[in-house]
mmCIF file of C-alpha atoms and ligand atoms in Angstrom:
data_model
loop_
_atom_site.group_PDB
_atom_site.id
_atom_site.type_symbol
_atom_site.label_atom_id
_atom_site.label_comp_id
_atom_site.label_asym_id
_atom_site.label_seq_id
_atom_site.Cartn_x
_atom_site.Cartn_y
_atom_site.Cartn_z
ATOM 1 C CA MET A 1 -0.007 0.020 0.072
ATOM 2 C CA LYS A 2 1.148 3.337 -0.949
ATOM 3 C CA ILE A 3 0.560 6.788 0.533
ATOM 4 C CA THR A 4 0.690 10.146 -1.159
ATOM 5 C CA GLY A 5 -0.197 13.736 -0.547
ATOM 6 C CA SER A 6 0.138 14.867 -4.145
ATOM 7 C CA VAL A 7 -2.592 15.243 -6.588
ATOM 8 C CA ARG A 8 -0.313 14.534 -9.449
ATOM 9 C CA GLU A 9 1.021 11.253 -8.052
ATOM 10 C CA ALA A 10 -2.516 10.047 -7.116
ATOM 11 C CA ARG A 11 -3.626 10.737 -10.526
ATOM 12 C CA GLU A 12 -0.529 9.200 -12.227
ATOM 13 C CA GLN A 13 -1.167 5.939 -10.134
ATOM 14 C CA VAL A 14 -4.699 5.681 -10.919
ATOM 15 C CA LYS A 15 -4.019 6.394 -14.684
ATOM 16 C CA LYS A 16 -1.486 3.564 -14.693
ATOM 17 C CA TRP A 17 -3.984 1.153 -13.075
ATOM 18 C CA LYS A 18 -6.635 2.072 -15.645
ATOM 19 C CA LYS A 19 -4.218 1.502 -18.519
ATOM 20 C CA GLU A 20 -3.847 -2.004 -17.315
ATOM 21 C CA GLY A 21 -7.478 -2.512 -17.522
ATOM 22 C CA LEU A 22 -7.964 -2.523 -13.749
ATOM 23 C CA SER A 23 -11.100 -1.107 -12.125
ATOM 24 C CA VAL A 24 -10.600 1.430 -9.274
ATOM 25 C CA GLY A 25 -12.851 2.264 -6.346
ATOM 26 C CA LEU A 26 -12.591 5.479 -4.202
ATOM 27 C CA VAL A 27 -13.639 5.751 -0.485
ATOM 28 C CA PRO A 28 -13.640 9.527 0.605
ATOM 29 C CA THR A 29 -13.019 9.836 4.273
ATOM 30 C CA MET A 30 -11.795 12.483 6.664
ATOM 31 C CA GLY A 31 -9.531 10.136 8.503
ATOM 32 C CA PHE A 32 -9.621 8.849 12.178
ATOM 33 C CA LEU A 33 -10.840 5.626 10.581
ATOM 34 C CA HIS A 34 -13.099 3.020 12.371
ATOM 35 C CA GLU A 35 -15.045 0.011 11.585
ATOM 36 C CA GLY A 36 -17.561 2.035 9.598
ATOM 37 C CA HIS A 37 -15.025 3.277 7.277
ATOM 38 C CA LYS A 38 -13.374 -0.086 7.100
ATOM 39 C CA SER A 39 -16.613 -1.691 5.893
ATOM 40 C CA LEU A 40 -16.560 0.750 3.080
ATOM 41 C CA ILE A 41 -12.974 -0.218 2.108
ATOM 42 C CA VAL A 42 -13.657 -3.826 2.416
ATOM 43 C CA ARG A 43 -16.626 -3.481 0.094
ATOM 44 C CA ALA A 44 -14.557 -1.352 -2.417
ATOM 45 C CA ALA A 45 -11.820 -4.037 -2.362
ATOM 46 C CA ALA A 46 -14.309 -6.854 -3.082
ATOM 47 C CA GLU A 47 -15.844 -4.885 -6.099
ATOM 48 C CA ASN A 48 -12.718 -3.234 -7.577
ATOM 49 C CA ASP A 49 -9.303 -4.247 -8.593
ATOM 50 C CA ARG A 50 -7.628 -1.324 -6.765
ATOM 51 C CA VAL A 51 -8.873 0.997 -3.900
ATOM 52 C CA VAL A 52 -7.924 4.524 -3.155
ATOM 53 C CA VAL A 53 -8.811 5.909 0.329
ATOM 54 C CA SER A 54 -8.869 9.629 0.552
ATOM 55 C CA ASP A 55 -7.909 10.790 4.010
ATOM 56 C CA PHE A 56 -8.495 14.426 4.249
ATOM 57 C CA VAL A 57 -10.192 16.682 6.844
ATOM 58 C CA ASN A 58 -11.962 19.045 4.355
ATOM 59 C CA PRO A 59 -11.747 22.566 5.771
ATOM 60 C CA ILE A 60 -14.570 24.015 3.518
ATOM 61 C CA GLN A 61 -17.314 21.693 4.848
ATOM 62 C CA PHE A 62 -16.793 23.047 8.373
ATOM 63 C CA GLY A 63 -18.730 26.152 9.551
ATOM 64 C CA ALA A 64 -17.100 28.963 11.394
ATOM 65 C CA ASN A 65 -17.980 27.720 14.846
ATOM 66 C CA GLU A 66 -17.461 24.039 14.209
ATOM 67 C CA ASP A 67 -14.710 21.668 15.151
ATOM 68 C CA LEU A 68 -12.221 21.784 12.267
ATOM 69 C CA SER A 69 -9.161 22.502 14.578
ATOM 70 C CA THR A 70 -10.118 19.823 17.136
ATOM 71 C CA TYR A 71 -11.252 17.216 14.662
ATOM 72 C CA PRO A 72 -9.352 14.018 15.547
ATOM 73 C CA ARG A 73 -6.598 12.824 13.366
ATOM 74 C CA ASP A 74 -4.242 9.591 13.446
ATOM 75 C CA ILE A 75 -2.748 8.899 10.145
ATOM 76 C CA GLU A 76 -0.588 5.964 11.537
ATOM 77 C CA GLN A 77 -3.644 4.187 12.806
ATOM 78 C CA ASP A 78 -5.470 5.016 9.478
ATOM 79 C CA LYS A 79 -2.620 3.390 7.516
ATOM 80 C CA ARG A 80 -2.888 0.202 9.492
ATOM 81 C CA LEU A 81 -6.690 -0.040 9.056
ATOM 82 C CA CYS A 82 -6.465 0.706 5.258
ATOM 83 C CA GLU A 83 -3.750 -1.876 4.853
ATOM 84 C CA GLU A 84 -5.928 -4.463 6.757
ATOM 85 C CA ALA A 85 -9.047 -3.479 4.822
ATOM 86 C CA GLY A 86 -7.227 -4.070 1.483
ATOM 87 C CA ALA A 87 -6.681 -0.528 0.301
ATOM 88 C CA ASP A 88 -3.862 0.109 -2.308
ATOM 89 C CA LEU A 89 -3.411 3.771 -2.015
ATOM 90 C CA ILE A 90 -4.056 6.490 0.654
ATOM 91 C CA PHE A 91 -4.444 10.034 -0.697
ATOM 92 C CA HIS A 92 -3.618 12.178 2.178
ATOM 93 C CA PRO A 93 -3.124 15.863 0.949
ATOM 94 C CA GLU A 94 -2.456 18.964 2.868
ATOM 95 C CA PRO A 95 -5.175 21.533 2.632
ATOM 96 C CA LYS A 96 -2.979 23.792 0.375
ATOM 97 C CA GLU A 97 -2.663 20.936 -2.147
ATOM 98 C CA MET A 98 -6.503 20.815 -2.569
ATOM 99 C CA TYR A 99 -7.085 24.486 -2.178
ATOM 100 C CA ALA A 100 -5.035 27.246 -3.793
ATOM 101 C CA ALA A 101 -5.070 30.519 -1.925
ATOM 102 C CA ASP A 102 -7.350 32.056 -4.424
ATOM 103 C CA PHE A 103 -9.638 28.982 -4.742
ATOM 104 C CA SER A 104 -13.084 30.138 -5.826
ATOM 105 C CA THR A 105 -15.068 27.305 -7.550
ATOM 106 C CA TYR A 106 -17.801 25.471 -5.589
ATOM 107 C CA VAL A 107 -20.387 22.889 -6.334
ATOM 108 C CA GLU A 108 -23.851 22.996 -4.622
ATOM 109 C CA THR A 109 -26.986 20.866 -5.006
ATOM 110 C CA LYS A 110 -29.648 23.434 -4.033
ATOM 111 C CA ALA A 111 -32.619 21.116 -3.293
ATOM 112 C CA VAL A 112 -31.350 18.194 -1.423
ATOM 113 C CA SER A 113 -28.940 20.265 0.852
ATOM 114 C CA GLY A 114 -31.276 22.664 2.475
ATOM 115 C CA GLY A 115 -33.242 20.439 5.017
ATOM 116 C CA LEU A 116 -31.985 18.360 7.955
ATOM 117 C CA CYS A 117 -28.265 19.169 8.572
ATOM 118 C CA GLY A 118 -28.281 21.824 5.957
ATOM 119 C CA LYS A 119 -30.499 24.038 8.409
ATOM 120 C CA THR A 120 -27.892 24.158 11.073
ATOM 121 C CA ARG A 121 -24.809 23.762 8.652
ATOM 122 C CA PRO A 122 -25.803 26.003 5.772
ATOM 123 C CA THR A 123 -22.405 25.607 3.868
ATOM 124 C CA HIS A 124 -21.702 22.005 4.855
ATOM 125 C CA PHE A 125 -22.936 20.250 1.796
ATOM 126 C CA ARG A 126 -21.471 22.864 -0.627
ATOM 127 C CA GLY A 127 -18.090 21.978 0.886
ATOM 128 C CA VAL A 128 -18.772 18.248 0.683
ATOM 129 C CA CYS A 129 -19.861 18.394 -2.903
ATOM 130 C CA THR A 130 -16.907 20.587 -3.891
ATOM 131 C CA VAL A 131 -14.312 18.200 -2.344
ATOM 132 C CA VAL A 132 -16.050 15.044 -3.696
ATOM 133 C CA CYS A 133 -16.254 16.676 -7.149
ATOM 134 C CA LYS A 134 -12.571 17.452 -7.019
ATOM 135 C CA LEU A 135 -11.705 13.994 -6.005
ATOM 136 C CA PHE A 136 -13.711 12.540 -8.876
ATOM 137 C CA HIS A 137 -11.848 14.852 -11.150
ATOM 138 C CA ILE A 138 -8.384 13.910 -9.739
ATOM 139 C CA ALA A 139 -8.754 10.433 -11.320
ATOM 140 C CA ASP A 140 -11.238 8.270 -13.241
ATOM 141 C CA PHE A 141 -12.578 6.042 -10.565
ATOM 142 C CA ASP A 142 -15.193 3.422 -11.345
ATOM 143 C CA ARG A 143 -17.074 3.582 -8.182
ATOM 144 C CA ALA A 144 -17.208 5.718 -4.951
ATOM 145 C CA TYR A 145 -18.351 4.398 -1.578
ATOM 146 C CA PHE A 146 -20.400 6.362 1.009
ATOM 147 C CA GLY A 147 -21.981 5.256 4.231
ATOM 148 C CA GLN A 148 -25.799 5.562 4.969
ATOM 149 C CA LYS A 149 -24.581 6.835 8.328
ATOM 150 C CA ASP A 150 -24.540 10.237 6.481
ATOM 151 C CA ALA A 151 -27.779 9.707 4.656
ATOM 152 C CA GLN A 152 -28.198 13.233 3.465
ATOM 153 C CA GLN A 153 -24.654 13.270 2.228
ATOM 154 C CA LEU A 154 -25.355 10.210 0.176
ATOM 155 C CA ALA A 155 -28.369 11.784 -1.296
ATOM 156 C CA VAL A 156 -26.591 14.985 -2.141
ATOM 157 C CA ILE A 157 -23.708 13.117 -3.759
ATOM 158 C CA ARG A 158 -26.140 11.069 -5.765
ATOM 159 C CA ARG A 159 -27.903 14.195 -7.002
ATOM 160 C CA MET A 160 -24.698 15.941 -7.795
ATOM 161 C CA ALA A 161 -23.451 13.015 -9.781
ATOM 162 C CA ARG A 162 -26.687 12.659 -11.781
ATOM 163 C CA ASP A 163 -27.193 16.275 -12.314
ATOM 164 C CA LEU A 164 -23.468 16.921 -13.550
ATOM 165 C CA ASN A 165 -23.347 13.594 -15.574
ATOM 166 C CA MET A 166 -20.436 12.223 -13.552
ATOM 167 C CA ASP A 167 -19.443 8.844 -14.902
ATOM 168 C CA ILE A 168 -19.150 7.203 -11.547
ATOM 169 C CA GLU A 169 -21.225 4.704 -9.832
ATOM 170 C CA ILE A 170 -22.117 5.881 -6.263
ATOM 171 C CA VAL A 171 -22.395 2.966 -3.734
ATOM 172 C CA GLY A 172 -24.390 3.345 -0.510
ATOM 173 C CA CYS A 173 -23.152 1.018 2.423
ATOM 174 C CA PRO A 174 -25.083 0.173 5.741
ATOM 175 C CA ILE A 175 -24.481 1.764 9.049
ATOM 176 C CA ILE A 176 -21.960 0.158 11.276
ATOM 177 C CA ARG A 177 -22.752 0.296 15.073
ATOM 178 C CA GLU A 178 -21.152 -0.148 18.505
ATOM 179 C CA LYS A 179 -22.610 -3.064 20.349
ATOM 180 C CA ASP A 180 -25.129 -0.881 22.283
ATOM 181 C CA GLY A 181 -26.378 0.453 18.943
ATOM 182 C CA LEU A 182 -24.557 3.716 18.788
ATOM 183 C CA ALA A 183 -23.541 4.455 15.069
ATOM 184 C CA LYS A 184 -19.616 4.489 14.982
ATOM 185 C CA SER A 185 -18.393 8.084 14.286
ATOM 186 C CA SER A 186 -15.051 9.666 14.573
ATOM 187 C CA ARG A 187 -16.910 12.323 16.774
ATOM 188 C CA ASN A 188 -17.866 9.680 19.342
ATOM 189 C CA THR A 189 -14.335 10.323 20.713
ATOM 190 C CA TYR A 190 -15.433 13.671 21.937
ATOM 191 C CA LEU A 191 -17.815 12.001 24.430
ATOM 192 C CA ASP A 192 -16.907 11.562 28.182
ATOM 193 C CA GLU A 193 -18.039 8.355 29.900
ATOM 194 C CA GLU A 194 -21.381 9.777 31.006
ATOM 195 C CA GLU A 195 -22.132 11.345 27.454
ATOM 196 C CA ARG A 196 -21.077 8.089 25.781
ATOM 197 C CA LYS A 197 -23.803 6.201 27.720
ATOM 198 C CA ALA A 198 -26.378 8.954 27.042
ATOM 199 C CA ALA A 199 -25.544 8.874 23.252
ATOM 200 C CA VAL A 200 -27.257 5.502 23.009
ATOM 201 C CA VAL A 201 -30.590 7.595 22.731
ATOM 202 C CA LEU A 202 -29.974 8.280 19.065
ATOM 203 C CA SER A 203 -30.056 4.700 18.071
ATOM 204 C CA LYS A 204 -32.775 3.896 20.504
ATOM 205 C CA ALA A 205 -34.987 6.516 18.914
ATOM 206 C CA VAL A 206 -34.144 5.388 15.446
ATOM 207 C CA PHE A 207 -34.899 1.677 16.297
ATOM 208 C CA ARG A 208 -38.097 2.767 17.877
ATOM 209 C CA GLY A 209 -39.252 4.558 14.766
ATOM 210 C CA GLU A 210 -38.255 1.567 12.608
ATOM 211 C CA GLU A 211 -40.306 -0.679 14.681
ATOM 212 C CA MET A 212 -43.259 1.490 14.527
ATOM 213 C CA MET A 213 -43.065 1.643 10.580
ATOM 214 C CA LYS A 214 -42.478 -2.217 10.442
ATOM 215 C CA ASN A 215 -45.670 -2.490 12.593
ATOM 216 C CA GLY A 216 -47.711 -0.546 10.056
ATOM 217 C CA GLU A 217 -47.585 3.058 11.492
ATOM 218 C CA ARG A 218 -47.402 5.437 8.613
ATOM 219 C CA LYS A 219 -47.965 8.931 9.967
ATOM 220 C CA ALA A 220 -44.840 10.878 10.149
ATOM 221 C CA ALA A 221 -46.026 13.022 13.122
ATOM 222 C CA VAL A 222 -46.757 10.128 15.214
ATOM 223 C CA ILE A 223 -43.495 8.325 14.408
ATOM 224 C CA THR A 224 -41.349 11.433 14.993
ATOM 225 C CA GLU A 225 -43.250 12.440 18.276
ATOM 226 C CA GLU A 226 -42.463 8.914 19.753
ATOM 227 C CA MET A 227 -38.849 9.298 18.459
ATOM 228 C CA ARG A 228 -38.578 12.589 20.151
ATOM 229 C CA ARG A 229 -40.003 11.314 23.311
ATOM 230 C CA VAL A 230 -37.393 8.539 23.463
ATOM 231 C CA ILE A 231 -34.641 11.277 23.169
ATOM 232 C CA GLU A 232 -36.154 13.702 25.505
ATOM 233 C CA ALA A 233 -35.963 11.105 28.239
ATOM 234 C CA GLU A 234 -32.279 11.479 28.289
ATOM 235 C CA PRO A 235 -31.195 14.778 30.218
ATOM 236 C CA LEU A 236 -27.932 15.157 28.412
ATOM 237 C CA ALA A 237 -29.595 15.016 24.961
ATOM 238 C CA ARG A 238 -30.798 18.261 23.066
ATOM 239 C CA ILE A 239 -32.709 17.670 19.867
ATOM 240 C CA ASP A 240 -31.576 19.449 16.736
ATOM 241 C CA TYR A 241 -34.061 17.628 14.613
ATOM 242 C CA VAL A 242 -36.117 14.483 14.245
ATOM 243 C CA GLU A 243 -37.706 14.262 10.928
ATOM 244 C CA LEU A 244 -39.124 11.920 8.225
ATOM 245 C CA VAL A 245 -38.136 12.931 4.608
ATOM 246 C CA ASP A 246 -38.166 11.271 1.242
ATOM 247 C CA ALA A 247 -34.815 9.507 1.018
ATOM 248 C CA GLY A 248 -33.931 10.907 -2.432
ATOM 249 C CA SER A 249 -35.127 14.507 -2.334
ATOM 250 C CA ILE A 250 -34.754 14.980 1.505
ATOM 251 C CA GLU A 251 -38.203 16.727 1.319
ATOM 252 C CA PRO A 252 -40.404 16.312 4.352
ATOM 253 C CA VAL A 253 -43.192 13.590 4.169
ATOM 254 C CA GLU A 254 -46.584 13.314 6.014
ATOM 255 C CA LEU A 255 -46.807 9.601 5.324
ATOM 256 C CA ALA A 256 -44.120 6.875 5.430
ATOM 257 C CA GLU A 257 -44.584 5.773 1.891
ATOM 258 C CA GLY A 258 -42.106 4.651 -0.764
ATOM 259 C CA ARG A 259 -38.513 5.185 0.357
ATOM 260 C CA VAL A 260 -38.475 7.372 3.504
ATOM 261 C CA LEU A 261 -35.529 8.448 5.720
ATOM 262 C CA ALA A 262 -36.033 8.953 9.387
ATOM 263 C CA ALA A 263 -33.187 11.016 10.548
ATOM 264 C CA VAL A 264 -32.110 12.471 13.945
ATOM 265 C CA ALA A 265 -29.504 15.042 14.875
ATOM 266 C CA VAL A 266 -28.922 15.374 18.612
ATOM 267 C CA TYR A 267 -26.484 17.200 20.838
ATOM 268 C CA ILE A 268 -24.901 15.073 23.587
ATOM 269 C CA GLY A 269 -23.389 17.774 25.743
ATOM 270 C CA ARG A 270 -21.429 19.860 23.065
ATOM 271 C CA THR A 271 -21.155 16.997 20.514
ATOM 272 C CA ARG A 272 -23.690 16.774 17.689
ATOM 273 C CA LEU A 273 -24.287 13.251 16.533
ATOM 274 C CA ILE A 274 -26.595 11.923 13.805
ATOM 275 C CA ASP A 275 -28.333 8.757 13.173
ATOM 276 C CA ASN A 276 -31.010 7.515 10.800
ATOM 277 C CA PHE A 277 -32.821 4.534 9.130
ATOM 278 C CA ILE A 278 -34.312 4.040 5.654
ATOM 279 C CA PHE A 279 -37.724 2.422 5.453
ATOM 280 C CA GLU A 280 -38.985 1.083 2.113
ATOM 281 C CA THR A 281 -42.500 0.019 1.455
ATOM 282 C CA GLN A 282 -41.238 -1.290 -1.856
ATOM 283 C CA GLY A 283 -37.605 -2.672 -2.596
ATOM 284 C CA GLY A 284 -34.660 -0.524 -3.680
ATOM 285 C CA GLU A 285 -31.081 0.275 -3.126
ATOM 286 C CA LEU A 286 -29.609 2.174 -0.271
HETATM 287 P P1 AMP B 301 -16.188 10.671 7.595
HETATM 288 O O1 AMP B 301 -14.718 10.277 7.570
HETATM 289 O O2 AMP B 301 -16.937 10.869 8.837
HETATM 290 O O3 AMP B 301 -16.402 11.924 6.669
HETATM 291 O O4 AMP B 301 -16.827 9.410 6.749
HETATM 292 C C1 AMP B 301 -16.331 8.921 5.658
HETATM 293 C C2 AMP B 301 -17.424 7.923 5.111
HETATM 294 O O5 AMP B 301 -17.518 6.854 6.071
HETATM 295 C C3 AMP B 301 -18.665 8.533 4.903
HETATM 296 O O6 AMP B 301 -19.297 8.112 3.573
HETATM 297 C C4 AMP B 301 -19.560 8.093 5.975
HETATM 298 O O7 AMP B 301 -20.872 8.007 5.756
HETATM 299 C C5 AMP B 301 -19.005 6.776 6.169
HETATM 300 N N1 AMP B 301 -19.169 6.281 7.621
HETATM 301 C C6 AMP B 301 -18.847 7.014 8.628
HETATM 302 N N2 AMP B 301 -19.309 6.315 9.861
HETATM 303 C C7 AMP B 301 -19.959 5.169 9.382
HETATM 304 C C8 AMP B 301 -20.586 4.155 10.075
HETATM 305 N N3 AMP B 301 -20.759 4.098 11.263
HETATM 306 N N4 AMP B 301 -21.109 3.030 9.184
HETATM 307 C C9 AMP B 301 -20.986 3.121 7.763
HETATM 308 N N5 AMP B 301 -20.486 3.934 7.175
HETATM 309 C C10 AMP B 301 -19.848 5.101 7.883
#
């Protein structure tokens, strides 16, 4: 496995592989990798001849008062996990390699970005789309892998790729959880012991909502009210949102029909965590 911080080197390596007729998958990450990221890399390795993991804390997807400077980083641990999972190249650029001092071009999906996390993080998805678009332009990847953990992000990337005719397959992968249900996240490391215990309310609420839908409840208001009740029972939790939306458009729905996303964002102390589930009344992909 190789590691490079250079756009030119990453591009040359992928070009070489493509010339040899090999397929190449991309797993975009912000590093501090855990089992959730690993599941994406393992899947990419199973479905492609070569796998590139980008490991880059993307400054432009953080708001002014967010955790850019404190976001956890551990490239040595990331190398070990990537190697184990079957990656062939880690792309680990410095911010200045990705963003020239006079960088001024952004990509934005208007519709899908406005709700849910877009309300509290108005420039977040513009930053995500821009960096993912840049990664897609660095080399000719066949597939790119994203977790359903960030379901709105996945919907935004799918919309961007469709709208801008990007010749790449977007693959959605299931949420990997801790034993007690908490979705794995690099941000879980911010939690102290008490907060870590409290954080289980996100998955509790999500599982409760899912159970209600499986039992036939279709009214969004009834489902979200019950999910809120589960979260509000935890004194350390403060709700940002609990919503049922269409999984593709991220528009609010009144009834759980077709493919719906039940999504929550909750502050546990000062840490903002998200979780979700997708419920389908007909079959379909993630
Ligand atoms: P991040 O490093 O947080 O930007 O995440 C990089 C990719 O890993 C994104 O596509 C995430 O959705 C995905 N990911 C993060 N946590 C999980 C998880 N617990 N299960 C599945 N995918 C995840």
